[in-house]
mmCIF file of C-alpha atoms in Angstrom:
data_model
loop_
_atom_site.group_PDB
_atom_site.id
_atom_site.type_symbol
_atom_site.label_atom_id
_atom_site.label_comp_id
_atom_site.label_asym_id
_atom_site.label_seq_id
_atom_site.Cartn_x
_atom_site.Cartn_y
_atom_site.Cartn_z
ATOM 1 C CA UNK C 108 -40.102 168.856 -113.121
ATOM 2 C CA UNK C 109 -38.128 168.632 -109.706
ATOM 3 C CA UNK C 110 -41.177 167.837 -107.717
ATOM 4 C CA UNK C 111 -41.969 165.167 -109.958
ATOM 5 C CA UNK C 112 -38.528 163.688 -109.857
ATOM 6 C CA UNK C 113 -38.736 163.827 -106.033
ATOM 7 C CA UNK C 114 -41.861 161.651 -105.892
ATOM 8 C CA UNK C 115 -40.715 159.019 -108.135
ATOM 9 C CA UNK C 116 -37.690 158.578 -106.163
ATOM 10 C CA UNK C 117 -39.407 158.401 -102.948
ATOM 11 C CA UNK C 118 -41.798 155.775 -104.108
ATOM 12 C CA UNK C 119 -39.272 153.593 -105.637
ATOM 13 C CA UNK C 120 -36.882 153.822 -102.924
ATOM 14 C CA UNK C 121 -35.508 150.330 -102.606
ATOM 15 C CA UNK C 122 -34.637 150.564 -99.070
ATOM 16 C CA UNK C 123 -38.240 151.388 -98.309
ATOM 17 C CA UNK C 124 -39.108 148.138 -96.929
ATOM 18 C CA UNK C 125 -42.327 148.090 -94.726
ATOM 19 C CA UNK C 126 -44.976 146.363 -93.083
ATOM 20 C CA UNK C 127 -46.348 144.650 -95.840
ATOM 21 C CA UNK C 128 -42.825 142.819 -96.642
ATOM 22 C CA UNK C 129 -42.056 141.579 -93.162
ATOM 23 C CA UNK C 130 -42.054 137.902 -92.260
ATOM 24 C CA UNK C 131 -44.074 138.740 -88.859
ATOM 25 C CA UNK C 132 -47.005 140.589 -91.057
ATOM 26 C CA UNK C 133 -47.263 137.001 -93.223
ATOM 27 C CA UNK C 134 -47.062 134.884 -90.410
ATOM 28 C CA UNK C 135 -50.040 137.005 -88.526
ATOM 29 C CA UNK C 136 -52.377 137.298 -91.478
ATOM 30 C CA UNK C 137 -51.987 133.670 -92.186
ATOM 31 C CA UNK C 138 -52.729 132.384 -88.734
ATOM 32 C CA UNK C 139 -55.684 134.994 -88.211
ATOM 33 C CA UNK C 140 -57.122 135.534 -91.675
ATOM 34 C CA UNK C 141 -55.966 132.532 -93.961
ATOM 35 C CA UNK C 142 -55.543 129.500 -91.933
ATOM 36 C CA UNK C 143 -57.765 127.416 -94.150
ATOM 37 C CA UNK C 144 -55.264 127.849 -96.841
ATOM 38 C CA UNK C 145 -51.984 125.995 -96.702
ATOM 39 C CA UNK C 146 -49.016 128.311 -97.107
ATOM 40 C CA UNK C 147 -46.644 128.223 -100.262
ATOM 41 C CA UNK C 148 -43.547 130.068 -100.263
ATOM 42 C CA UNK C 149 -41.768 130.105 -103.332
ATOM 43 C CA UNK C 150 -37.975 130.784 -102.919
ATOM 44 C CA UNK C 151 -34.829 131.120 -105.192
ATOM 45 C CA UNK C 152 -31.336 132.249 -104.191
ATOM 46 C CA UNK C 153 -28.173 132.944 -105.498
ATOM 47 C CA UNK C 154 -24.748 134.361 -104.086
ATOM 48 C CA UNK C 155 -26.437 135.692 -100.646
ATOM 49 C CA UNK C 156 -29.311 137.490 -102.923
ATOM 50 C CA UNK C 157 -32.825 135.461 -102.497
ATOM 51 C CA UNK C 158 -36.347 136.230 -103.202
ATOM 52 C CA UNK C 159 -39.672 135.020 -101.592
ATOM 53 C CA UNK C 160 -43.161 134.911 -102.900
ATOM 54 C CA UNK C 161 -45.678 134.337 -99.952
ATOM 55 C CA UNK C 162 -48.579 132.246 -101.457
ATOM 56 C CA UNK C 163 -51.119 129.749 -100.158
ATOM 57 C CA UNK C 164 -52.962 127.041 -101.807
ATOM 58 C CA UNK C 165 -56.190 128.117 -103.213
ATOM 59 C CA UNK C 166 -57.692 124.538 -103.790
ATOM 60 C CA UNK C 167 -58.321 123.403 -107.429
ATOM 61 C CA UNK C 168 -57.825 127.170 -108.512
ATOM 62 C CA UNK C 169 -54.039 126.801 -107.822
ATOM 63 C CA UNK C 170 -52.143 129.300 -105.776
ATOM 64 C CA UNK C 171 -52.935 132.900 -104.740
ATOM 65 C CA UNK C 172 -51.093 135.725 -102.661
ATOM 66 C CA UNK C 173 -51.189 135.734 -99.140
ATOM 67 C CA UNK C 174 -52.924 138.633 -98.764
ATOM 68 C CA UNK C 175 -56.380 139.977 -98.246
ATOM 69 C CA UNK C 176 -58.432 143.413 -97.506
ATOM 70 C CA UNK C 177 -55.845 144.262 -94.903
ATOM 71 C CA UNK C 178 -53.024 144.238 -97.239
ATOM 72 C CA UNK C 179 -51.993 147.537 -98.760
ATOM 73 C CA UNK C 180 -49.714 145.611 -101.255
ATOM 74 C CA UNK C 181 -48.513 142.190 -102.228
ATOM 75 C CA UNK C 182 -45.160 141.859 -104.062
ATOM 76 C CA UNK C 183 -42.052 139.787 -104.023
ATOM 77 C CA UNK C 184 -39.894 139.971 -101.008
ATOM 78 C CA UNK C 185 -36.016 140.305 -101.747
ATOM 79 C CA UNK C 186 -33.163 139.262 -99.236
ATOM 80 C CA UNK C 187 -29.763 140.761 -99.815
ATOM 81 C CA UNK C 188 -28.918 143.505 -102.301
ATOM 82 C CA UNK C 189 -29.681 142.170 -105.767
ATOM 83 C CA UNK C 190 -29.622 144.636 -108.903
ATOM 84 C CA UNK C 191 -32.367 144.853 -111.500
ATOM 85 C CA UNK C 192 -30.634 141.998 -113.328
ATOM 86 C CA UNK C 193 -30.435 139.530 -110.389
ATOM 87 C CA UNK C 194 -34.021 140.115 -109.356
ATOM 88 C CA UNK C 195 -35.059 139.339 -112.828
ATOM 89 C CA UNK C 196 -32.731 136.218 -112.529
ATOM 90 C CA UNK C 197 -34.409 135.188 -109.441
ATOM 91 C CA UNK C 198 -38.036 135.626 -110.438
ATOM 92 C CA UNK C 199 -37.315 133.790 -113.509
ATOM 93 C CA UNK C 200 -36.134 130.754 -111.327
ATOM 94 C CA UNK C 201 -39.287 131.099 -108.990
ATOM 95 C CA UNK C 202 -41.346 131.196 -112.102
ATOM 96 C CA UNK C 203 -39.829 127.912 -113.352
ATOM 97 C CA UNK C 204 -40.256 126.128 -110.126
ATOM 98 C CA UNK C 205 -43.790 127.268 -109.867
ATOM 99 C CA UNK C 206 -44.636 125.651 -113.256
ATOM 100 C CA UNK C 207 -43.495 122.270 -111.825
ATOM 101 C CA UNK C 208 -45.978 122.821 -108.927
ATOM 102 C CA UNK C 209 -49.153 124.521 -109.802
ATOM 103 C CA UNK C 210 -51.252 125.519 -112.979
ATOM 104 C CA UNK C 211 -52.439 128.851 -111.954
ATOM 105 C CA UNK C 212 -51.534 131.561 -109.627
ATOM 106 C CA UNK C 213 -53.275 134.859 -108.693
ATOM 107 C CA UNK C 214 -51.518 137.884 -107.191
ATOM 108 C CA UNK C 215 -53.210 140.957 -105.947
ATOM 109 C CA UNK C 216 -52.861 143.673 -104.777
ATOM 110 C CA UNK C 217 -49.311 144.358 -106.566
ATOM 111 C CA UNK C 218 -48.101 147.907 -106.938
ATOM 112 C CA UNK C 219 -45.738 148.850 -109.819
ATOM 113 C CA UNK C 220 -44.152 151.790 -108.336
ATOM 114 C CA UNK C 221 -40.820 149.900 -108.531
ATOM 115 C CA UNK C 222 -41.870 147.796 -111.266
ATOM 116 C CA UNK C 223 -43.007 144.715 -109.324
ATOM 117 C CA UNK C 224 -45.831 144.152 -111.382
ATOM 118 C CA UNK C 225 -43.888 144.575 -114.658
ATOM 119 C CA UNK C 226 -41.116 142.303 -113.317
ATOM 120 C CA UNK C 227 -43.427 139.269 -112.188
ATOM 121 C CA UNK C 228 -45.451 139.648 -115.574
ATOM 122 C CA UNK C 229 -42.379 140.055 -117.639
ATOM 123 C CA UNK C 230 -40.219 136.940 -115.955
ATOM 124 C CA UNK C 231 -43.115 134.601 -115.887
ATOM 125 C CA UNK C 232 -44.009 135.292 -119.518
ATOM 126 C CA UNK C 233 -40.403 134.776 -120.589
ATOM 127 C CA UNK C 234 -40.669 130.847 -119.275
ATOM 128 C CA UNK C 235 -43.965 130.372 -120.942
ATOM 129 C CA UNK C 236 -46.674 131.397 -118.287
ATOM 130 C CA UNK C 237 -49.622 133.185 -119.913
ATOM 131 C CA UNK C 238 -49.921 136.689 -118.208
ATOM 132 C CA UNK C 239 -53.118 138.608 -117.706
ATOM 133 C CA UNK C 240 -52.890 141.986 -115.781
ATOM 134 C CA UNK C 241 -55.506 144.257 -114.577
ATOM 135 C CA UNK C 242 -56.036 147.202 -112.129
ATOM 136 C CA UNK C 243 -58.014 145.738 -109.397
ATOM 137 C CA UNK C 244 -57.774 149.001 -106.952
ATOM 138 C CA UNK C 245 -56.147 152.311 -106.216
ATOM 139 C CA UNK C 246 -53.751 153.516 -103.677
ATOM 140 C CA UNK C 247 -54.085 157.158 -102.380
ATOM 141 C CA UNK C 248 -50.766 158.430 -100.784
ATOM 142 C CA UNK C 249 -48.936 161.703 -100.133
ATOM 143 C CA UNK C 250 -45.575 162.607 -100.722
ATOM 144 C CA UNK C 251 -44.263 165.563 -98.556
ATOM 145 C CA UNK C 252 -40.944 166.445 -100.371
ATOM 146 C CA UNK C 253 -39.750 168.007 -96.871
ATOM 147 C CA UNK C 254 -42.893 170.082 -96.542
ATOM 148 C CA UNK C 255 -43.687 170.860 -92.775
ATOM 149 C CA UNK C 256 -47.540 170.403 -91.802
ATOM 150 C CA UNK C 257 -47.958 173.856 -91.969
ATOM 151 C CA UNK C 258 -46.905 173.890 -95.631
ATOM 152 C CA UNK C 259 -49.038 170.766 -96.401
ATOM 153 C CA UNK C 260 -52.215 172.147 -94.525
ATOM 154 C CA UNK C 261 -52.167 175.353 -96.546
ATOM 155 C CA UNK C 262 -52.649 173.554 -100.034
ATOM 156 C CA UNK C 263 -55.796 171.599 -98.322
ATOM 157 C CA UNK C 264 -59.212 172.278 -99.638
ATOM 158 C CA UNK C 265 -60.702 175.555 -98.199
ATOM 159 C CA UNK C 266 -63.822 173.638 -96.915
ATOM 160 C CA UNK C 267 -61.612 171.314 -95.222
ATOM 161 C CA UNK C 268 -59.613 173.520 -93.411
ATOM 162 C CA UNK C 269 -62.505 175.818 -92.420
ATOM 163 C CA UNK C 270 -64.040 172.698 -90.724
ATOM 164 C CA UNK C 271 -61.263 172.034 -88.782
ATOM 165 C CA UNK C 272 -60.888 175.416 -87.671
ATOM 166 C CA UNK C 273 -64.489 175.916 -86.776
ATOM 167 C CA UNK C 274 -64.929 172.660 -84.940
ATOM 168 C CA UNK C 275 -61.751 172.968 -83.509
ATOM 169 C CA UNK C 276 -62.259 176.231 -81.966
ATOM 170 C CA UNK C 277 -65.303 175.236 -80.217
ATOM 171 C CA UNK C 278 -63.382 172.983 -77.825
ATOM 172 C CA UNK C 279 -65.815 170.114 -77.928
ATOM 173 C CA UNK C 280 -63.756 167.329 -78.862
ATOM 174 C CA UNK C 281 -60.568 166.306 -76.811
ATOM 175 C CA UNK C 282 -57.522 164.642 -78.767
ATOM 176 C CA UNK C 283 -54.607 162.213 -77.911
ATOM 177 C CA UNK C 284 -52.054 160.084 -79.996
ATOM 178 C CA UNK C 285 -50.871 156.929 -78.032
ATOM 179 C CA UNK C 286 -47.981 154.897 -78.899
ATOM 180 C CA UNK C 287 -48.331 152.330 -76.771
ATOM 181 C CA UNK C 288 -51.092 149.426 -76.857
ATOM 182 C CA UNK C 289 -53.866 150.006 -74.186
ATOM 183 C CA UNK C 290 -56.639 147.191 -73.924
ATOM 184 C CA UNK C 291 -59.264 150.253 -73.087
ATOM 185 C CA UNK C 292 -58.302 152.256 -76.132
ATOM 186 C CA UNK C 293 -58.891 149.180 -78.127
ATOM 187 C CA UNK C 294 -62.037 148.261 -76.719
ATOM 188 C CA UNK C 295 -63.083 151.876 -77.190
ATOM 189 C CA UNK C 296 -61.926 151.552 -81.061
ATOM 190 C CA UNK C 297 -64.146 148.266 -81.597
ATOM 191 C CA UNK C 298 -67.092 149.895 -79.990
ATOM 192 C CA UNK C 299 -66.633 153.098 -81.939
ATOM 193 C CA UNK C 300 -66.383 150.753 -85.319
ATOM 194 C CA UNK C 301 -69.619 149.050 -84.282
ATOM 195 C CA UNK C 302 -71.228 152.451 -84.488
ATOM 196 C CA UNK C 303 -69.574 153.785 -87.362
ATOM 197 C CA UNK C 304 -70.287 153.710 -91.202
ATOM 198 C CA UNK C 305 -67.901 151.041 -91.965
ATOM 199 C CA UNK C 306 -68.962 147.621 -92.726
ATOM 200 C CA UNK C 307 -68.493 145.029 -90.326
ATOM 201 C CA UNK C 308 -64.824 144.229 -89.403
ATOM 202 C CA UNK C 309 -63.335 140.999 -91.265
ATOM 203 C CA UNK C 310 -61.187 139.949 -88.537
ATOM 204 C CA UNK C 311 -60.794 142.042 -85.380
ATOM 205 C CA UNK C 312 -58.615 139.380 -83.542
ATOM 206 C CA UNK C 313 -56.088 140.053 -86.442
ATOM 207 C CA UNK C 314 -56.273 143.967 -86.115
ATOM 208 C CA UNK C 315 -55.622 143.597 -82.300
ATOM 209 C CA UNK C 316 -52.673 141.250 -82.744
ATOM 210 C CA UNK C 317 -51.227 143.755 -85.216
ATOM 211 C CA UNK C 318 -51.578 146.630 -83.103
ATOM 212 C CA UNK C 319 -50.091 144.725 -80.005
ATOM 213 C CA UNK C 320 -47.086 143.787 -82.310
ATOM 214 C CA UNK C 321 -46.514 147.242 -83.582
ATOM 215 C CA UNK C 322 -46.772 148.761 -80.419
ATOM 216 C CA UNK C 323 -43.983 146.697 -79.082
ATOM 217 C CA UNK C 324 -41.845 147.775 -81.925
ATOM 218 C CA UNK C 325 -42.738 151.634 -81.200
ATOM 219 C CA UNK C 326 -44.718 151.800 -84.567
ATOM 220 C CA UNK C 327 -48.187 152.172 -83.501
ATOM 221 C CA UNK C 328 -49.927 155.479 -83.449
ATOM 222 C CA UNK C 329 -53.550 155.335 -82.187
ATOM 223 C CA UNK C 330 -55.423 158.096 -82.129
ATOM 224 C CA UNK C 331 -58.479 158.818 -79.836
ATOM 225 C CA UNK C 332 -61.086 161.609 -80.113
ATOM 226 C CA UNK C 333 -63.276 161.825 -76.638
ATOM 227 C CA UNK C 334 -66.362 164.113 -75.907
ATOM 228 C CA UNK C 335 -67.131 164.595 -72.198
ATOM 229 C CA UNK C 336 -64.692 161.794 -71.465
ATOM 230 C CA UNK C 337 -66.233 159.135 -73.983
ATOM 231 C CA UNK C 338 -64.225 157.883 -76.919
ATOM 232 C CA UNK C 339 -66.230 158.893 -80.028
ATOM 233 C CA UNK C 340 -63.627 158.364 -82.749
ATOM 234 C CA UNK C 341 -60.541 156.167 -82.928
ATOM 235 C CA UNK C 342 -57.822 155.716 -85.604
ATOM 236 C CA UNK C 343 -55.341 152.797 -85.997
ATOM 237 C CA UNK C 344 -52.059 154.033 -87.763
ATOM 238 C CA UNK C 345 -48.453 152.903 -87.773
ATOM 239 C CA UNK C 346 -45.287 154.589 -88.811
ATOM 240 C CA UNK C 347 -42.226 152.639 -90.252
ATOM 241 C CA UNK C 348 -39.050 153.789 -92.359
ATOM 242 C CA UNK C 349 -40.384 157.167 -93.473
ATOM 243 C CA UNK C 350 -44.106 156.004 -94.099
ATOM 244 C CA UNK C 351 -47.020 156.642 -91.995
ATOM 245 C CA UNK C 352 -49.737 153.859 -92.755
ATOM 246 C CA UNK C 353 -53.528 154.407 -92.006
ATOM 247 C CA UNK C 354 -54.919 151.324 -91.667
ATOM 248 C CA UNK C 355 -58.351 151.845 -89.697
ATOM 249 C CA UNK C 356 -60.729 155.039 -89.341
ATOM 250 C CA UNK C 357 -63.953 154.686 -87.459
ATOM 251 C CA UNK C 358 -66.481 157.373 -85.549
ATOM 252 C CA UNK C 359 -69.438 157.154 -83.858
ATOM 253 C CA UNK C 360 -72.179 158.534 -86.443
ATOM 254 C CA UNK C 361 -74.285 160.037 -83.131
ATOM 255 C CA UNK C 362 -71.687 162.654 -83.036
ATOM 256 C CA UNK C 363 -71.040 163.311 -86.669
ATOM 257 C CA UNK C 364 -71.756 167.345 -86.377
ATOM 258 C CA UNK C 365 -68.802 167.529 -84.032
ATOM 259 C CA UNK C 366 -66.162 166.287 -87.081
ATOM 260 C CA UNK C 367 -64.100 164.232 -84.522
ATOM 261 C CA UNK C 368 -63.003 162.047 -87.160
ATOM 262 C CA UNK C 369 -61.762 164.914 -89.135
ATOM 263 C CA UNK C 370 -60.081 166.730 -86.092
ATOM 264 C CA UNK C 371 -58.416 163.284 -85.436
ATOM 265 C CA UNK C 372 -57.280 162.802 -88.981
ATOM 266 C CA UNK C 373 -55.849 166.366 -88.814
ATOM 267 C CA UNK C 374 -53.954 165.761 -85.649
ATOM 268 C CA UNK C 375 -52.429 162.461 -86.712
ATOM 269 C CA UNK C 376 -51.235 163.878 -89.945
ATOM 270 C CA UNK C 377 -49.251 166.894 -87.829
ATOM 271 C CA UNK C 378 -48.031 164.477 -85.823
ATOM 272 C CA UNK C 379 -46.540 162.292 -88.240
ATOM 273 C CA UNK C 380 -45.168 164.985 -90.465
ATOM 274 C CA UNK C 381 -43.831 167.312 -87.747
ATOM 275 C CA UNK C 382 -42.785 164.857 -84.922
ATOM 276 C CA UNK C 383 -42.282 161.347 -86.828
ATOM 277 C CA UNK C 384 -40.851 163.210 -89.902
ATOM 278 C CA UNK C 385 -42.150 160.630 -92.486
ATOM 279 C CA UNK C 386 -41.929 161.495 -96.262
ATOM 280 C CA UNK C 387 -44.727 159.806 -97.185
ATOM 281 C CA UNK C 388 -48.589 158.800 -95.786
ATOM 282 C CA UNK C 389 -50.262 156.044 -97.025
ATOM 283 C CA UNK C 390 -53.985 155.643 -97.165
ATOM 284 C CA UNK C 391 -54.092 152.130 -98.137
ATOM 285 C CA UNK C 392 -56.421 150.595 -101.089
ATOM 286 C CA UNK C 393 -59.960 152.179 -101.979
ATOM 287 C CA UNK C 394 -61.116 155.074 -103.843
ATOM 288 C CA UNK C 395 -63.496 156.852 -100.929
ATOM 289 C CA UNK C 396 -63.905 160.175 -101.989
ATOM 290 C CA UNK C 397 -62.702 161.607 -98.543
ATOM 291 C CA UNK C 398 -59.102 160.638 -99.166
ATOM 292 C CA UNK C 399 -58.651 163.051 -102.271
ATOM 293 C CA UNK C 400 -59.003 165.874 -99.534
ATOM 294 C CA UNK C 401 -56.018 164.640 -97.702
ATOM 295 C CA UNK C 402 -53.898 162.653 -100.419
ATOM 296 C CA UNK C 403 -52.273 164.150 -103.502
ATOM 297 C CA UNK C 404 -51.451 161.133 -105.878
ATOM 298 C CA UNK C 405 -52.992 158.158 -106.631
ATOM 299 C CA UNK C 406 -51.297 154.801 -107.392
ATOM 300 C CA UNK C 407 -52.659 151.802 -109.524
ATOM 301 C CA UNK C 408 -52.961 148.472 -107.765
ATOM 302 C CA UNK C 409 -52.813 145.399 -110.071
ATOM 303 C CA UNK C 410 -54.478 141.622 -110.404
ATOM 304 C CA UNK C 411 -52.464 139.208 -112.353
ATOM 305 C CA UNK C 412 -53.512 135.667 -113.420
ATOM 306 C CA UNK C 413 -50.486 133.660 -114.057
ATOM 307 C CA UNK C 414 -51.691 130.630 -116.133
ATOM 308 C CA UNK C 415 -49.232 127.433 -117.190
ATOM 309 C CA UNK C 416 -50.637 126.576 -120.395
ATOM 310 C CA UNK C 417 -48.854 122.992 -120.516
ATOM 311 C CA UNK C 418 -51.095 121.832 -117.527
ATOM 312 C CA UNK C 419 -54.557 120.631 -118.633
ATOM 313 C CA UNK C 420 -55.882 122.007 -115.417
ATOM 314 C CA UNK C 421 -55.285 125.426 -116.638
ATOM 315 C CA UNK C 422 -56.988 125.009 -120.065
ATOM 316 C CA UNK C 423 -60.526 125.871 -118.773
ATOM 317 C CA UNK C 424 -59.060 129.316 -117.132
ATOM 318 C CA UNK C 425 -57.236 129.923 -120.823
ATOM 319 C CA UNK C 426 -60.321 129.779 -122.384
ATOM 320 C CA UNK C 427 -62.160 132.237 -119.735
ATOM 321 C CA UNK C 428 -58.915 134.768 -120.017
ATOM 322 C CA UNK C 429 -59.513 134.730 -123.746
ATOM 323 C CA UNK C 430 -63.076 135.088 -123.685
ATOM 324 C CA UNK C 431 -62.553 137.887 -121.048
ATOM 325 C CA UNK C 432 -59.741 139.627 -123.391
ATOM 326 C CA UNK C 433 -62.146 139.567 -126.591
ATOM 327 C CA UNK C 434 -65.122 141.009 -124.237
ATOM 328 C CA UNK C 435 -62.676 143.858 -123.163
ATOM 329 C CA UNK C 436 -61.346 144.310 -126.631
ATOM 330 C CA UNK C 437 -65.059 144.658 -128.220
ATOM 331 C CA UNK C 438 -65.989 146.984 -125.129
ATOM 332 C CA UNK C 439 -63.327 149.505 -126.458
ATOM 333 C CA UNK C 440 -64.355 149.344 -130.250
#
């Protein structure tokens, strides 16, 4: 029970404000990835406390969260120090304002470790919005609970530990971790990515911009694995407020037998745990099987469809929502 209690408190630390809550993140994401969608910032304030919902115009479909595949989470961003009651009041005010400006909002990927999805659903429903919520993705994480890297590593699957030991002892792969942005390292990363198993990158300019900004703030952790002086694997991580975020991994498929990606992941985990002293490692969204070897917990991510039923523009979406709900009910029967 004590371990579970620690995990809940760490996951729901109200001071754990990270990359995906910052104005710089939304600014860069919009300029590089969502510039075709006009921004719409829903805002409410009271006595020094405030909330912002970073949204964009999605044409006739209404509004949607200012988020895409680079976003680990999307949620309301609170300013000041509102308690639970004030958060509900602020969100209720925002819900009322939005009912006057749009007929439909899609929010995703919304977390619920601290009740974000529940808060949105309950406050919007309280003023008359129709709410449909479903899980859209999952997030693999590791809570350290005060463990050292050696403590953590001893609990990893035997096959993973054996691979790291065997391939590491051969001395074929050279590893380094950089905290400064280097144009050549980034060029190597893009070359490796093009040769990896990954699909084509959605917006490499945005990732480069992000890496540069995070390096300026001292948050970048760029891992490079080389064989005979040639970079063959690269990983883009950032560290902030006790959390290590794993953004992008890539390895050259031609060198897979040397396991440079696995050795690099091992080195970065060791660095963020023992040097940066993080208590949470976040592997982002996606259910990739290899993440289970490194992580210990899975958190759901939700898609919320909010419909304002008094607007005629919303009626087709209400009909679709009812049909989807009936289909889901029948599939369970």
